[in-house]
mmCIF file with all atom_site columns, C-alpha atoms in Angstrom:
data_model
loop_
_atom_site.group_PDB
_atom_site.id
_atom_site.type_symbol
_atom_site.label_atom_id
_atom_site.label_alt_id
_atom_site.label_comp_id
_atom_site.label_asym_id
_atom_site.label_entity_id
_atom_site.label_seq_id
_atom_site.pdbx_PDB_ins_code
_atom_site.Cartn_x
_atom_site.Cartn_y
_atom_site.Cartn_z
_atom_site.occupancy
_atom_site.B_iso_or_equiv
_atom_site.pdbx_formal_charge
_atom_site.auth_seq_id
_atom_site.auth_comp_id
_atom_site.auth_asym_id
_atom_site.auth_atom_id
_atom_site.pdbx_PDB_model_num
ATOM 1   C CA . MET J 1 1   ? -173.670 -79.921 -71.272 1.00 0.00 ? 340 MET J CA 1
ATOM 2   C CA . ASN J 1 2   ? -172.172 -80.851 -74.590 1.00 0.00 ? 341 ASN J CA 1
ATOM 3   C CA . PRO J 1 3   ? -170.887 -77.723 -76.433 1.00 0.00 ? 342 PRO J CA 1
ATOM 4   C CA . LYS J 1 4   ? -172.151 -79.048 -79.754 1.00 0.00 ? 343 LYS J CA 1
ATOM 5   C CA . LEU J 1 5   ? -175.619 -79.477 -78.320 1.00 0.00 ? 344 LEU J CA 1
ATOM 6   C CA . THR J 1 6   ? -175.530 -75.879 -77.002 1.00 0.00 ? 345 THR J CA 1
ATOM 7   C CA . PHE J 1 7   ? -174.797 -74.526 -80.483 1.00 0.00 ? 346 PHE J CA 1
ATOM 8   C CA . LEU J 1 8   ? -177.683 -76.558 -81.865 1.00 0.00 ? 347 LEU J CA 1
ATOM 9   C CA . LEU J 1 9   ? -180.155 -75.415 -79.212 1.00 0.00 ? 348 LEU J CA 1
ATOM 10  C CA . LEU J 1 10  ? -179.169 -71.720 -79.155 1.00 0.00 ? 349 LEU J CA 1
ATOM 11  C CA . PRO J 1 11  ? -180.665 -70.815 -82.571 1.00 0.00 ? 350 PRO J CA 1
ATOM 12  C CA . PHE J 1 12  ? -183.849 -72.678 -81.663 1.00 0.00 ? 351 PHE J CA 1
ATOM 13  C CA . ALA J 1 13  ? -184.125 -70.803 -78.354 1.00 0.00 ? 352 ALA J CA 1
ATOM 14  C CA . LEU J 1 14  ? -183.664 -67.482 -80.130 1.00 0.00 ? 353 LEU J CA 1
ATOM 15  C CA . MET J 1 15  ? -186.313 -68.330 -82.717 1.00 0.00 ? 354 MET J CA 1
ATOM 16  C CA . VAL J 1 16  ? -188.802 -69.184 -79.996 1.00 0.00 ? 355 VAL J CA 1
ATOM 17  C CA . THR J 1 17  ? -188.282 -65.919 -78.059 1.00 0.00 ? 356 THR J CA 1
ATOM 18  C CA . VAL J 1 18  ? -188.137 -63.440 -80.964 1.00 0.00 ? 357 VAL J CA 1
ATOM 19  C CA . PRO J 1 19  ? -191.830 -63.589 -81.945 1.00 0.00 ? 358 PRO J CA 1
ATOM 20  C CA . HIS J 1 20  ? -192.822 -63.125 -78.314 1.00 0.00 ? 359 HIS J CA 1
ATOM 21  C CA . ALA J 1 21  ? -190.574 -60.060 -77.963 1.00 0.00 ? 360 ALA J CA 1
ATOM 22  C CA . GLN J 1 22  ? -191.982 -58.527 -81.133 1.00 0.00 ? 361 GLN J CA 1
ATOM 23  C CA . GLN J 1 23  ? -195.554 -58.858 -79.889 1.00 0.00 ? 362 GLN J CA 1
ATOM 24  C CA . SER J 1 24  ? -194.972 -56.538 -76.948 1.00 0.00 ? 363 SER J CA 1
ATOM 25  C CA . ARG J 1 25  ? -196.790 -53.223 -77.480 1.00 0.00 ? 364 ARG J CA 1
ATOM 26  C CA . SER J 1 26  ? -194.455 -50.810 -75.742 1.00 0.00 ? 365 SER J CA 1
ATOM 27  C CA . ARG J 1 27  ? -194.887 -47.168 -76.652 1.00 0.00 ? 366 ARG J CA 1
ATOM 28  C CA . VAL J 1 28  ? -192.224 -44.557 -76.099 1.00 0.00 ? 367 VAL J CA 1
ATOM 29  C CA . GLY J 1 29  ? -193.140 -40.928 -75.582 1.00 0.00 ? 368 GLY J CA 1
ATOM 30  C CA . PHE J 1 30  ? -191.339 -37.646 -75.106 1.00 0.00 ? 369 PHE J CA 1
ATOM 31  C CA . VAL J 1 31  ? -191.967 -34.563 -73.000 1.00 0.00 ? 370 VAL J CA 1
ATOM 32  C CA . ASN J 1 32  ? -190.267 -31.205 -73.367 1.00 0.00 ? 371 ASN J CA 1
ATOM 33  C CA . VAL J 1 33  ? -189.614 -30.810 -69.651 1.00 0.00 ? 372 VAL J CA 1
ATOM 34  C CA . GLN J 1 34  ? -188.449 -27.197 -69.962 1.00 0.00 ? 373 GLN J CA 1
ATOM 35  C CA . ALA J 1 35  ? -191.709 -26.177 -71.646 1.00 0.00 ? 374 ALA J CA 1
ATOM 36  C CA . ALA J 1 36  ? -193.721 -28.079 -69.052 1.00 0.00 ? 375 ALA J CA 1
ATOM 37  C CA . VAL J 1 37  ? -191.874 -26.410 -66.167 1.00 0.00 ? 376 VAL J CA 1
ATOM 38  C CA . LYS J 1 38  ? -192.417 -22.963 -67.714 1.00 0.00 ? 377 LYS J CA 1
ATOM 39  C CA . ALA J 1 39  ? -196.146 -23.691 -67.894 1.00 0.00 ? 378 ALA J CA 1
ATOM 40  C CA . MET J 1 40  ? -196.400 -24.907 -64.301 1.00 0.00 ? 379 MET J CA 1
ATOM 41  C CA . PRO J 1 41  ? -198.052 -22.746 -61.700 1.00 0.00 ? 380 PRO J CA 1
ATOM 42  C CA . ASN J 1 42  ? -195.599 -21.692 -58.967 1.00 0.00 ? 381 ASN J CA 1
ATOM 43  C CA . SER J 1 43  ? -192.531 -22.153 -61.184 1.00 0.00 ? 382 SER J CA 1
ATOM 44  C CA . ALA J 1 44  ? -191.642 -18.443 -61.451 1.00 0.00 ? 383 ALA J CA 1
ATOM 45  C CA . ALA J 1 45  ? -189.212 -18.466 -58.508 1.00 0.00 ? 384 ALA J CA 1
ATOM 46  C CA . TYR J 1 46  ? -187.357 -21.500 -59.864 1.00 0.00 ? 385 TYR J CA 1
ATOM 47  C CA . LEU J 1 47  ? -187.206 -20.058 -63.381 1.00 0.00 ? 386 LEU J CA 1
ATOM 48  C CA . LYS J 1 48  ? -185.908 -16.709 -62.082 1.00 0.00 ? 387 LYS J CA 1
ATOM 49  C CA . LEU J 1 49  ? -183.241 -18.470 -60.002 1.00 0.00 ? 388 LEU J CA 1
ATOM 50  C CA . ASN J 1 50  ? -182.230 -20.623 -62.975 1.00 0.00 ? 389 ASN J CA 1
ATOM 51  C CA . THR J 1 51  ? -181.922 -17.568 -65.232 1.00 0.00 ? 390 THR J CA 1
ATOM 52  C CA . SER J 1 52  ? -179.771 -15.636 -62.753 1.00 0.00 ? 391 SER J CA 1
ATOM 53  C CA . ILE J 1 53  ? -177.533 -18.657 -62.101 1.00 0.00 ? 392 ILE J CA 1
ATOM 54  C CA . THR J 1 54  ? -177.090 -19.285 -65.811 1.00 0.00 ? 393 THR J CA 1
ATOM 55  C CA . ALA J 1 55  ? -176.113 -15.639 -66.376 1.00 0.00 ? 394 ALA J CA 1
ATOM 56  C CA . ASP J 1 56  ? -173.663 -15.634 -63.467 1.00 0.00 ? 395 ASP J CA 1
ATOM 57  C CA . LEU J 1 57  ? -171.998 -18.871 -64.580 1.00 0.00 ? 396 LEU J CA 1
ATOM 58  C CA . ALA J 1 58  ? -171.749 -17.574 -68.149 1.00 0.00 ? 397 ALA J CA 1
ATOM 59  C CA . ALA J 1 59  ? -169.951 -14.450 -66.868 1.00 0.00 ? 398 ALA J CA 1
ATOM 60  C CA . LYS J 1 60  ? -167.597 -16.586 -64.785 1.00 0.00 ? 399 LYS J CA 1
ATOM 61  C CA . THR J 1 61  ? -166.910 -18.816 -67.795 1.00 0.00 ? 400 THR J CA 1
ATOM 62  C CA . LYS J 1 62  ? -166.059 -15.788 -69.918 1.00 0.00 ? 401 LYS J CA 1
ATOM 63  C CA . ASN J 1 63  ? -163.686 -14.567 -67.194 1.00 0.00 ? 402 ASN J CA 1
ATOM 64  C CA . ILE J 1 64  ? -161.987 -17.982 -67.082 1.00 0.00 ? 403 ILE J CA 1
ATOM 65  C CA . GLN J 1 65  ? -161.568 -17.944 -70.855 1.00 0.00 ? 404 GLN J CA 1
ATOM 66  C CA . THR J 1 66  ? -159.973 -14.508 -70.650 1.00 0.00 ? 405 THR J CA 1
ATOM 67  C CA . LEU J 1 67  ? -157.641 -15.645 -67.868 1.00 0.00 ? 406 LEU J CA 1
ATOM 68  C CA . ALA J 1 68  ? -156.752 -18.810 -69.816 1.00 0.00 ? 407 ALA J CA 1
ATOM 69  C CA . ALA J 1 69  ? -155.832 -16.789 -72.901 1.00 0.00 ? 408 ALA J CA 1
ATOM 70  C CA . LYS J 1 70  ? -153.755 -14.402 -70.792 1.00 0.00 ? 409 LYS J CA 1
ATOM 71  C CA . ALA J 1 71  ? -152.002 -17.271 -68.974 1.00 0.00 ? 410 ALA J CA 1
ATOM 72  C CA . ALA J 1 72  ? -151.240 -19.035 -72.262 1.00 0.00 ? 411 ALA J CA 1
ATOM 73  C CA . ALA J 1 73  ? -149.814 -15.871 -73.804 1.00 0.00 ? 412 ALA J CA 1
ATOM 74  C CA . SER J 1 74  ? -147.731 -14.688 -70.853 1.00 0.00 ? 413 SER J CA 1
ATOM 75  C CA . ARG J 1 75  ? -146.810 -18.034 -69.254 1.00 0.00 ? 414 ARG J CA 1
ATOM 76  C CA . LYS J 1 76  ? -146.293 -16.174 -65.994 1.00 0.00 ? 415 LYS J CA 1
ATOM 77  C CA . PRO J 1 77  ? -146.847 -18.162 -62.790 1.00 0.00 ? 416 PRO J CA 1
ATOM 78  C CA . ALA J 1 78  ? -149.072 -15.403 -61.392 1.00 0.00 ? 417 ALA J CA 1
ATOM 79  C CA . ASP J 1 79  ? -151.383 -15.654 -64.407 1.00 0.00 ? 418 ASP J CA 1
ATOM 80  C CA . GLN J 1 80  ? -151.465 -19.445 -64.100 1.00 0.00 ? 419 GLN J CA 1
ATOM 81  C CA . GLN J 1 81  ? -152.351 -19.160 -60.409 1.00 0.00 ? 420 GLN J CA 1
ATOM 82  C CA . ALA J 1 82  ? -155.107 -16.647 -61.152 1.00 0.00 ? 421 ALA J CA 1
ATOM 83  C CA . LEU J 1 83  ? -156.559 -19.061 -63.708 1.00 0.00 ? 422 LEU J CA 1
ATOM 84  C CA . VAL J 1 84  ? -156.466 -22.011 -61.304 1.00 0.00 ? 423 VAL J CA 1
ATOM 85  C CA . LYS J 1 85  ? -158.029 -19.897 -58.556 1.00 0.00 ? 424 LYS J CA 1
ATOM 86  C CA . ALA J 1 86  ? -160.829 -18.760 -60.903 1.00 0.00 ? 425 ALA J CA 1
ATOM 87  C CA . GLN J 1 87  ? -161.477 -22.367 -62.018 1.00 0.00 ? 426 GLN J CA 1
ATOM 88  C CA . GLN J 1 88  ? -161.689 -23.560 -58.426 1.00 0.00 ? 427 GLN J CA 1
ATOM 89  C CA . ALA J 1 89  ? -164.025 -20.712 -57.511 1.00 0.00 ? 428 ALA J CA 1
ATOM 90  C CA . TYR J 1 90  ? -166.196 -21.593 -60.510 1.00 0.00 ? 429 TYR J CA 1
ATOM 91  C CA . GLN J 1 91  ? -166.445 -25.235 -59.440 1.00 0.00 ? 430 GLN J CA 1
ATOM 92  C CA . THR J 1 92  ? -167.355 -24.271 -55.887 1.00 0.00 ? 431 THR J CA 1
ATOM 93  C CA . THR J 1 93  ? -169.932 -21.756 -57.087 1.00 0.00 ? 432 THR J CA 1
ATOM 94  C CA . GLN J 1 94  ? -171.391 -24.206 -59.594 1.00 0.00 ? 433 GLN J CA 1
ATOM 95  C CA . SER J 1 95  ? -171.752 -26.883 -56.912 1.00 0.00 ? 434 SER J CA 1
ATOM 96  C CA . GLY J 1 96  ? -173.534 -24.452 -54.583 1.00 0.00 ? 435 GLY J CA 1
ATOM 97  C CA . TYR J 1 97  ? -175.810 -23.304 -57.369 1.00 0.00 ? 436 TYR J CA 1
ATOM 98  C CA . GLN J 1 98  ? -176.663 -26.879 -58.316 1.00 0.00 ? 437 GLN J CA 1
ATOM 99  C CA . SER J 1 99  ? -177.676 -27.564 -54.737 1.00 0.00 ? 438 SER J CA 1
ATOM 100 C CA . ARG J 1 100 ? -179.910 -24.459 -54.698 1.00 0.00 ? 439 ARG J CA 1
ATOM 101 C CA . LEU J 1 101 ? -181.481 -25.407 -58.041 1.00 0.00 ? 440 LEU J CA 1
ATOM 102 C CA . ASN J 1 102 ? -182.152 -28.965 -56.875 1.00 0.00 ? 441 ASN J CA 1
ATOM 103 C CA . THR J 1 103 ? -183.847 -27.680 -53.738 1.00 0.00 ? 442 THR J CA 1
ATOM 104 C CA . ALA J 1 104 ? -185.967 -25.190 -55.684 1.00 0.00 ? 443 ALA J CA 1
ATOM 105 C CA . PHE J 1 105 ? -186.885 -27.759 -58.342 1.00 0.00 ? 444 PHE J CA 1
ATOM 106 C CA . ALA J 1 106 ? -187.789 -30.631 -55.974 1.00 0.00 ? 445 ALA J CA 1
ATOM 107 C CA . PRO J 1 107 ? -191.461 -29.660 -55.415 1.00 0.00 ? 446 PRO J CA 1
ATOM 108 C CA . LEU J 1 108 ? -191.920 -28.939 -59.119 1.00 0.00 ? 447 LEU J CA 1
ATOM 109 C CA . ALA J 1 109 ? -190.288 -32.244 -60.073 1.00 0.00 ? 448 ALA J CA 1
ATOM 110 C CA . THR J 1 110 ? -192.604 -34.209 -57.789 1.00 0.00 ? 449 THR J CA 1
ATOM 111 C CA . LYS J 1 111 ? -195.704 -32.706 -59.366 1.00 0.00 ? 450 LYS J CA 1
ATOM 112 C CA . LEU J 1 112 ? -194.297 -32.881 -62.911 1.00 0.00 ? 451 LEU J CA 1
ATOM 113 C CA . ASN J 1 113 ? -193.228 -36.522 -62.607 1.00 0.00 ? 452 ASN J CA 1
ATOM 114 C CA . ALA J 1 114 ? -196.602 -37.555 -61.231 1.00 0.00 ? 453 ALA J CA 1
ATOM 115 C CA . THR J 1 115 ? -198.398 -35.707 -64.026 1.00 0.00 ? 454 THR J CA 1
ATOM 116 C CA . VAL J 1 116 ? -196.171 -37.203 -66.728 1.00 0.00 ? 455 VAL J CA 1
ATOM 117 C CA . ALA J 1 117 ? -196.772 -40.685 -65.305 1.00 0.00 ? 456 ALA J CA 1
ATOM 118 C CA . LYS J 1 118 ? -200.534 -40.133 -65.229 1.00 0.00 ? 457 LYS J CA 1
ATOM 119 C CA . VAL J 1 119 ? -200.689 -38.772 -68.796 1.00 0.00 ? 458 VAL J CA 1
ATOM 120 C CA . ALA J 1 120 ? -198.406 -41.531 -70.072 1.00 0.00 ? 459 ALA J CA 1
ATOM 121 C CA . LYS J 1 121 ? -200.496 -44.260 -68.441 1.00 0.00 ? 460 LYS J CA 1
ATOM 122 C CA . THR J 1 122 ? -203.793 -42.948 -69.728 1.00 0.00 ? 461 THR J CA 1
ATOM 123 C CA . SER J 1 123 ? -202.308 -42.497 -73.220 1.00 0.00 ? 462 SER J CA 1
ATOM 124 C CA . GLY J 1 124 ? -200.831 -45.994 -73.332 1.00 0.00 ? 463 GLY J CA 1
ATOM 125 C CA . PHE J 1 125 ? -197.145 -45.054 -73.143 1.00 0.00 ? 464 PHE J CA 1
ATOM 126 C CA . THR J 1 126 ? -194.795 -47.336 -71.249 1.00 0.00 ? 465 THR J CA 1
ATOM 127 C CA . VAL J 1 127 ? -191.641 -45.182 -71.350 1.00 0.00 ? 466 VAL J CA 1
ATOM 128 C CA . VAL J 1 128 ? -191.285 -41.385 -71.453 1.00 0.00 ? 467 VAL J CA 1
ATOM 129 C CA . PHE J 1 129 ? -188.042 -39.495 -72.108 1.00 0.00 ? 468 PHE J CA 1
ATOM 130 C CA . ASP J 1 130 ? -187.116 -35.862 -71.637 1.00 0.00 ? 469 ASP J CA 1
ATOM 131 C CA . GLN J 1 131 ? -187.117 -34.635 -75.231 1.00 0.00 ? 470 GLN J CA 1
ATOM 132 C CA . THR J 1 132 ? -184.137 -32.309 -74.787 1.00 0.00 ? 471 THR J CA 1
ATOM 133 C CA . VAL J 1 133 ? -181.961 -34.890 -73.052 1.00 0.00 ? 472 VAL J CA 1
ATOM 134 C CA . ALA J 1 134 ? -182.811 -37.569 -75.611 1.00 0.00 ? 473 ALA J CA 1
ATOM 135 C CA . ALA J 1 135 ? -181.869 -35.218 -78.450 1.00 0.00 ? 474 ALA J CA 1
ATOM 136 C CA . LYS J 1 136 ? -178.650 -33.885 -76.879 1.00 0.00 ? 475 LYS J CA 1
ATOM 137 C CA . THR J 1 137 ? -177.300 -37.289 -75.913 1.00 0.00 ? 476 THR J CA 1
ATOM 138 C CA . GLY J 1 138 ? -178.189 -38.984 -79.172 1.00 0.00 ? 477 GLY J CA 1
ATOM 139 C CA . LEU J 1 139 ? -180.237 -41.504 -77.222 1.00 0.00 ? 478 LEU J CA 1
ATOM 140 C CA . VAL J 1 140 ? -182.996 -41.213 -79.796 1.00 0.00 ? 479 VAL J CA 1
ATOM 141 C CA . VAL J 1 141 ? -182.110 -40.793 -83.442 1.00 0.00 ? 480 VAL J CA 1
ATOM 142 C CA . TYR J 1 142 ? -185.647 -40.473 -84.788 1.00 0.00 ? 481 TYR J CA 1
ATOM 143 C CA . ALA J 1 143 ? -189.114 -40.139 -83.334 1.00 0.00 ? 482 ALA J CA 1
ATOM 144 C CA . ASN J 1 144 ? -192.380 -39.204 -84.998 1.00 0.00 ? 483 ASN J CA 1
ATOM 145 C CA . THR J 1 145 ? -193.304 -36.247 -82.801 1.00 0.00 ? 484 THR J CA 1
ATOM 146 C CA . GLN J 1 146 ? -196.913 -36.275 -83.980 1.00 0.00 ? 485 GLN J CA 1
ATOM 147 C CA . THR J 1 147 ? -197.463 -39.602 -82.248 1.00 0.00 ? 486 THR J CA 1
ATOM 148 C CA . THR J 1 148 ? -194.893 -39.503 -79.426 1.00 0.00 ? 487 THR J CA 1
ATOM 149 C CA . ASP J 1 149 ? -194.911 -35.930 -78.050 1.00 0.00 ? 488 ASP J CA 1
ATOM 150 C CA . LEU J 1 150 ? -196.835 -35.753 -74.782 1.00 0.00 ? 489 LEU J CA 1
ATOM 151 C CA . THR J 1 151 ? -195.849 -32.170 -73.936 1.00 0.00 ? 490 THR J CA 1
ATOM 152 C CA . ALA J 1 152 ? -199.189 -30.534 -74.735 1.00 0.00 ? 491 ALA J CA 1
ATOM 153 C CA . ALA J 1 153 ? -201.128 -33.160 -72.780 1.00 0.00 ? 492 ALA J CA 1
ATOM 154 C CA . VAL J 1 154 ? -198.807 -32.801 -69.789 1.00 0.00 ? 493 VAL J CA 1
ATOM 155 C CA . ILE J 1 155 ? -199.067 -29.000 -69.843 1.00 0.00 ? 494 ILE J CA 1
ATOM 156 C CA . LYS J 1 156 ? -202.859 -29.241 -70.019 1.00 0.00 ? 495 LYS J CA 1
ATOM 157 C CA . ALA J 1 157 ? -202.892 -31.652 -67.057 1.00 0.00 ? 496 ALA J CA 1
ATOM 158 C CA . LEU J 1 158 ? -200.606 -29.403 -65.010 1.00 0.00 ? 497 LEU J CA 1
ATOM 159 C CA . LYS J 1 159 ? -202.961 -26.402 -65.205 1.00 0.00 ? 498 LYS J CA 1
#
C-alpha cells in the first residue's frame, strides 16, 4: 500500500472509531476487599492467621534491621553472615506463610469473587477493582466513591 495513502486514511479511520468507543457504557466499581473479608462468615480463622503472620514477620523485619545496623557499624564478617542468614530465614518463612495464607483464603476468595461478580452485574458495573490495591498502586487517580463503591452491597450480599 502506498505510504501516502496510509497517512491519508489513518485520520479518517480514527475519526470513524472514536465516536463508537465513546458510546460504550462501561462502569468501573471498587470494593474494599479487606472490609468484605472481615464481614464474611467463617473468616475468623483466616483473619487470626493473617494477624499472627503479620506480627511475626514484623518482628523478623525489626530483627533484620537491627542486624543490618550492627553489620554496617562493625563490618565484621560474623555480623554480615548473621544478617544474610536472618534475611534468608525471613524469605523462607515468608514463602511458607504466603502458602498457608493462600490455602486459608481460597474458600473465602471463591465466595467473595462470586458475590462481587453478582453484585457488579446486577448494578451494571463491567469492571471492579480492589479499592486498596488501586489506591496503593496509583492505578486509579480519582473515583467518585459515592457512585463507584460496591463494598456495602457486597457485604450485604455476603451475609
